[in-house]
Coordinates of C-alpha atoms in Angstrom, one line a residue:
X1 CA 0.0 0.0 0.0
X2 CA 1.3 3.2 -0.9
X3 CA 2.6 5.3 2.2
X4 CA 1.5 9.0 2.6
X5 CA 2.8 11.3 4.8
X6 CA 1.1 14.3 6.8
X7 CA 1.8 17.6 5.5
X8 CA 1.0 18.5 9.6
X9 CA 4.1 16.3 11.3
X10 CA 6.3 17.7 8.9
X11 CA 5.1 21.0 9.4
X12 CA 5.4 20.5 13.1
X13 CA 8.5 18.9 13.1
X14 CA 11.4 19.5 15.2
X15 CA 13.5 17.3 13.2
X16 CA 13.4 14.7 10.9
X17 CA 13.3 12.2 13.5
X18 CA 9.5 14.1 15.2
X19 CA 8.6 14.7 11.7
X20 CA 6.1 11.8 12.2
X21 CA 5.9 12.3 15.8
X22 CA 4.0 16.1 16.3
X23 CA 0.6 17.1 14.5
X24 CA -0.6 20.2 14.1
X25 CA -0.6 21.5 17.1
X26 CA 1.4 18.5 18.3
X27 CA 3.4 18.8 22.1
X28 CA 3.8 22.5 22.3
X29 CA 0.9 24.1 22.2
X30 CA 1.3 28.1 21.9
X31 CA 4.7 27.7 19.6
X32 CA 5.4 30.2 17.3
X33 CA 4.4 29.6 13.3
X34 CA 8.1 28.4 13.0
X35 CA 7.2 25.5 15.1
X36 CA 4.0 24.7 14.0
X37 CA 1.0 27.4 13.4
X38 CA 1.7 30.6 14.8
X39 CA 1.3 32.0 18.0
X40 CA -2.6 32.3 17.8
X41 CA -3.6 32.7 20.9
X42 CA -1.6 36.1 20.9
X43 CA -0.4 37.3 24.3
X44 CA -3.4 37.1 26.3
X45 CA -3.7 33.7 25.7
X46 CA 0.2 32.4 26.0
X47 CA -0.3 35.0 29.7
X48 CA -2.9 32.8 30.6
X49 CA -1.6 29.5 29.6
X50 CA 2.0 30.3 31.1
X51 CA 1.0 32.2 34.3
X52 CA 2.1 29.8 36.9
X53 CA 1.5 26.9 34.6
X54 CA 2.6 23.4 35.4
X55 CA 5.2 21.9 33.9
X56 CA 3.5 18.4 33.6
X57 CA 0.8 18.4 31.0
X58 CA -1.8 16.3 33.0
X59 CA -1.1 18.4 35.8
X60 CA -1.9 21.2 33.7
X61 CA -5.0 19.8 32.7
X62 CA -6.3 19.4 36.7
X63 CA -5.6 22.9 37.0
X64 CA -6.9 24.7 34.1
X65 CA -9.5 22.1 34.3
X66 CA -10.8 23.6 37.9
X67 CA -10.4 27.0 36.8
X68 CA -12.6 26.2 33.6
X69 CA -15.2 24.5 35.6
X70 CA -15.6 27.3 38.6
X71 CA -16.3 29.4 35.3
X72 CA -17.1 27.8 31.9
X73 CA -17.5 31.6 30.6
X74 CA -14.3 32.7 31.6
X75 CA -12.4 33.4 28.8
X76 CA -8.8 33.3 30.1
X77 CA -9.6 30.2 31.9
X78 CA -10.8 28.7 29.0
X79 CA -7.5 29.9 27.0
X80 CA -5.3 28.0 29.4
X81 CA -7.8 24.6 29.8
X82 CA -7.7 24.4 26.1
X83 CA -4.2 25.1 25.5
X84 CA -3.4 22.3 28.5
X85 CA -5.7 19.8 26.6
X86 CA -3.9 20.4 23.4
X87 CA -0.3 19.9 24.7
X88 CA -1.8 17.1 26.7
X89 CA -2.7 15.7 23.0
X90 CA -6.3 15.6 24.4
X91 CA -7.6 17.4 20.9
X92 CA -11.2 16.9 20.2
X93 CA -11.9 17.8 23.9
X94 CA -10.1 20.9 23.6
X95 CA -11.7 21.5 20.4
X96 CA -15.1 21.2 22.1
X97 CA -14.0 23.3 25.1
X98 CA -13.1 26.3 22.9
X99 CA -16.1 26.4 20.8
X100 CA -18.0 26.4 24.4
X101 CA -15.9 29.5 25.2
X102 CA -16.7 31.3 21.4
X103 CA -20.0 30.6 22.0
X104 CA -20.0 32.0 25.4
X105 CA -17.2 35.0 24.1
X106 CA -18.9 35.4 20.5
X107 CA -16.3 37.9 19.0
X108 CA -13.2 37.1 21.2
X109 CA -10.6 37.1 18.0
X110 CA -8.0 35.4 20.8
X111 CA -10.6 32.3 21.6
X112 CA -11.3 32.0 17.4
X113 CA -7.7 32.0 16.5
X114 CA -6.9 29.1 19.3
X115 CA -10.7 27.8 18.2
X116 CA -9.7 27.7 14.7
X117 CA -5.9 25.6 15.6
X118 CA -7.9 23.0 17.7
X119 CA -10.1 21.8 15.0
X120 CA -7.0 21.9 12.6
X121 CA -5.7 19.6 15.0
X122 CA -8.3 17.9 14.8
X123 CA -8.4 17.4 10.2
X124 CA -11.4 19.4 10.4
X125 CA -9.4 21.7 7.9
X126 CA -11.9 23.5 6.1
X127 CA -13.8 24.8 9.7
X128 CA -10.3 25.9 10.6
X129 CA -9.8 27.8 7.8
X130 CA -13.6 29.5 8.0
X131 CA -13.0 30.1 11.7
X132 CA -9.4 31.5 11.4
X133 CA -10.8 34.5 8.9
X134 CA -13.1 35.4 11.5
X135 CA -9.8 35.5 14.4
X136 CA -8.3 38.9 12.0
X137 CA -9.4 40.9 9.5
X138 CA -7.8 42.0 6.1
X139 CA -7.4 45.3 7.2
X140 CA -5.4 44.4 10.5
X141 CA -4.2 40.7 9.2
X142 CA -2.2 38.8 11.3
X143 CA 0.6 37.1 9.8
X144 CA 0.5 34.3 12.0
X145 CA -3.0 33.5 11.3
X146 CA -2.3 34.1 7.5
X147 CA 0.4 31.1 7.7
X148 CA -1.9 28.9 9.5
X149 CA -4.6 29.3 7.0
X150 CA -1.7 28.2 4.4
X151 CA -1.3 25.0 6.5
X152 CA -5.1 24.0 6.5
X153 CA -5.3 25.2 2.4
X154 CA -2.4 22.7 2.0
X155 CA -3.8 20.2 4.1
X156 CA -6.3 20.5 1.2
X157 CA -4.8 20.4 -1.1
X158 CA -5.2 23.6 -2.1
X159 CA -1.6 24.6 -2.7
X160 CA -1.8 27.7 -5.1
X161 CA -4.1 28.8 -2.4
X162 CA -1.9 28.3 0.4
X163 CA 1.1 30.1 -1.4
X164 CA -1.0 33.2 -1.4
X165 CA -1.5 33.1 2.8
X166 CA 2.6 32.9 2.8
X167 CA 3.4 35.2 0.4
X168 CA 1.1 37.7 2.5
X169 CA 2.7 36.4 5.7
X170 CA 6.0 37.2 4.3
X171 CA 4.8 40.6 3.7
X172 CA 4.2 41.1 7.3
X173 CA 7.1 39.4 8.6
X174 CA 9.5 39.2 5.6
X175 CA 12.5 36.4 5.8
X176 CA 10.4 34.7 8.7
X177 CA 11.8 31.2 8.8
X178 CA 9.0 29.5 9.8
X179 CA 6.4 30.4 6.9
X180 CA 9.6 30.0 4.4
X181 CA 10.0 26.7 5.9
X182 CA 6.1 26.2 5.4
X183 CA 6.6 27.6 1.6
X184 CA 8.7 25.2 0.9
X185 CA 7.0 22.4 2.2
X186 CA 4.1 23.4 0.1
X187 CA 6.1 23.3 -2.9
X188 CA 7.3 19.6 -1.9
X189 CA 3.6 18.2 -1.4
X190 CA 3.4 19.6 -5.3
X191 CA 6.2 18.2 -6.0
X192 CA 8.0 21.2 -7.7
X193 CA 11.2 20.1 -5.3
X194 CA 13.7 23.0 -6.4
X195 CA 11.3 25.5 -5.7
X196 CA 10.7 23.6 -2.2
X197 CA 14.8 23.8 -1.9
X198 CA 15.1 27.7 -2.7
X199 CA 12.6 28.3 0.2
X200 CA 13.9 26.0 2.4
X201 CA 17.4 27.8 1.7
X202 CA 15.9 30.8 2.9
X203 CA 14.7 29.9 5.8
X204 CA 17.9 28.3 6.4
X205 CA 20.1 31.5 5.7
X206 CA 18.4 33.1 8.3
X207 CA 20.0 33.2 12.3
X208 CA 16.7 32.5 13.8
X209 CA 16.0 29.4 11.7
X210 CA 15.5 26.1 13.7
X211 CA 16.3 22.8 13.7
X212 CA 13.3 22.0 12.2
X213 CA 13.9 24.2 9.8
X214 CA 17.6 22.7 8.6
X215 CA 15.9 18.9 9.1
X216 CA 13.3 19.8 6.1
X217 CA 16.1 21.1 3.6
X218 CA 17.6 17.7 4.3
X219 CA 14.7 15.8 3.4
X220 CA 14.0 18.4 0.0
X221 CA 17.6 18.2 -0.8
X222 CA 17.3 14.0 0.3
X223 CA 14.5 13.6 -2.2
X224 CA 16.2 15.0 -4.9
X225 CA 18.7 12.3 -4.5
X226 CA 21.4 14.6 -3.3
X227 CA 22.1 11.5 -0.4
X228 CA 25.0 12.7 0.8
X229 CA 24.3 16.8 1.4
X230 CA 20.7 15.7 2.8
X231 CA 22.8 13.8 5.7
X232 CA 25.3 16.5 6.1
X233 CA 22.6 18.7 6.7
X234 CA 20.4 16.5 9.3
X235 CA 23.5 15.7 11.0
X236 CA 24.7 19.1 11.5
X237 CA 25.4 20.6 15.3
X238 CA 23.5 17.7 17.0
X239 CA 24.7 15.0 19.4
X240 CA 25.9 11.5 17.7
X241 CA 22.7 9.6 18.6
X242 CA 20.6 11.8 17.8
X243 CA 22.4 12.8 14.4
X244 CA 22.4 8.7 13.9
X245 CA 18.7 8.3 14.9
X246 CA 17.9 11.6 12.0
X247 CA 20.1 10.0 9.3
X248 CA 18.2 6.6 9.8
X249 CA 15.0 7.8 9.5
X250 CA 15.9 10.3 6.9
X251 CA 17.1 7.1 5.0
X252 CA 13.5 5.2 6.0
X253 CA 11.4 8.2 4.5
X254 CA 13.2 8.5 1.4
X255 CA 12.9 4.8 1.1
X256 CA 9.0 5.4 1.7
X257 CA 9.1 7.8 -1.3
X258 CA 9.9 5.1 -3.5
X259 CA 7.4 3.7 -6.1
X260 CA 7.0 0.1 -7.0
X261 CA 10.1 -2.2 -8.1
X262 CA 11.6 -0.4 -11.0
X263 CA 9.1 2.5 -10.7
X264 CA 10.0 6.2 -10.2
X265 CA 10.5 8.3 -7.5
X266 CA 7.9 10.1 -5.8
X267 CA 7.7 12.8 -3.4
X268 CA 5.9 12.0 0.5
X269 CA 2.3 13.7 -0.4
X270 CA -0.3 14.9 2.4
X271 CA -2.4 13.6 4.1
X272 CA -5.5 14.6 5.3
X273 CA -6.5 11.9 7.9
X274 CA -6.2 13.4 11.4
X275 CA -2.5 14.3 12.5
X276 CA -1.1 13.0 15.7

């Protein structure tokens, strides 16, 4: 059976090795675009997920969870129970704990932007997308939003789309490495892999690129057969297991790109089954 791949783990991933490993949304929650989607929640919502948070996700959930209960209309408290249910990978019951809180907060832009991330969590991409345009406007667009709405168009396969949400992103935040790194990808799921390298370049040039960021060149570079450059890149400034575990796995999805006995190459595609 032909293997696909989730255009969400490797937008979420870390490094090649979590590529599989994070969805949308995957283990840290609020992260910046560059990690996954964008800081939607804004600062209201990362003040109320951080402020005296507990390190240990179920933890978290207990606690943001008796917050959210005293007060099921409480905004902030429903913020920082939904964002401890994501990171605690408990998605659809954060999904339906934030569209409680929209319905209860109808115009709260902050609850609609993390809203809008739960259900793409969730593969409901389409409602993300909807629900996202209503979390900023065009007149005061927020670049972060704008990238996620790429990811969900992608998801969709909607690529041309998508390519229009970076390219405004970029004009917000130009050079940001995360939505070059999510440009790129975009152009990989096409499979128009040097345009998917010249992005990923970009984003690599740039001193606030991370790792996640230099383990996607590897795999564009890997799947143009380019072997040897993909693992010098993978490898690069990490610890020798680690670097091993990358390389191996590297080798496994570029195995995984390969058609049938004698047939050619092709490039990982999305999915759009749930991520993990």
């Amino acid at each position: 059976m032909r293997q696909r791949f989730s255009l969400a783990r490797l937008l979420a991933s870390t490094s090649v090795v979590a590529a599989l490993a994070m969805g949308l949304g995957g283990c840290t929650a609020m992260s910046k675009l560059s990690d996954v989607t964008g800081s939607v929640g804004g600062p209201r919502a990362e003040a109320a997920a951080t402020d005296r948070a507990p390190t240990d996700p179920v933890r978290a959930v207990e606690v943001y969870g008796e917050r959210y209960r005293a007060n099921p209309k409480d905004a902030d408290a429903a913020l920082g129970y939904g964002q401890a249910l994501r990171a605690n990978g408990q998605r659809a019951q954060a999904a339906a704990v934030l569209e409680q809180a929209t319905i209860a907060n109808p115009g709260n832009k902050t609850l609609l932007a993390l809203y809008g991330r739960a259900l793409a969590d969730n593969g409901n991409f389409q409602q993300a997308y909807d629900v996202l345009s209503k979390a900023h406007s065009p007149d005061n667009p927020d670049w972060h939003l704008l990238s996620v709405q790429g990811t969900a168009l992608d998801q969709m396969g909607r690529h041309e789309e998508a390519r229009s949400y970076y390219a405004s992103a970029l004009k917000i935040a130009p050079g940001d490495p995360g939505v070059l790194s999510n440009l790129g990808l975009s152009y990989m799921l096409s499979r128009d892999l040097p345009k998917a390298e010249e992005a990923l370049r970009q984003a690599y040039a740039s001193p606030r690129a991370s790792t996640r960021v230099r383990q996607n060149l590897g795999l564009v570079v890997g799947l143009q057969g380019r072997f040897a450059e993909a693992e010098t890149i993978v490898k690069a400034d990490l610890p020798p297991d680690q670097a091993a575990a990358n390389v191996a796995y590297l080798k496994d999805m570029l195995s995984r790109s390969e058609g049938p006995r004698g047939g050619p190459k092709r490039t990982p595609v999305a999915s759009l089954s749930q991520p993990d």
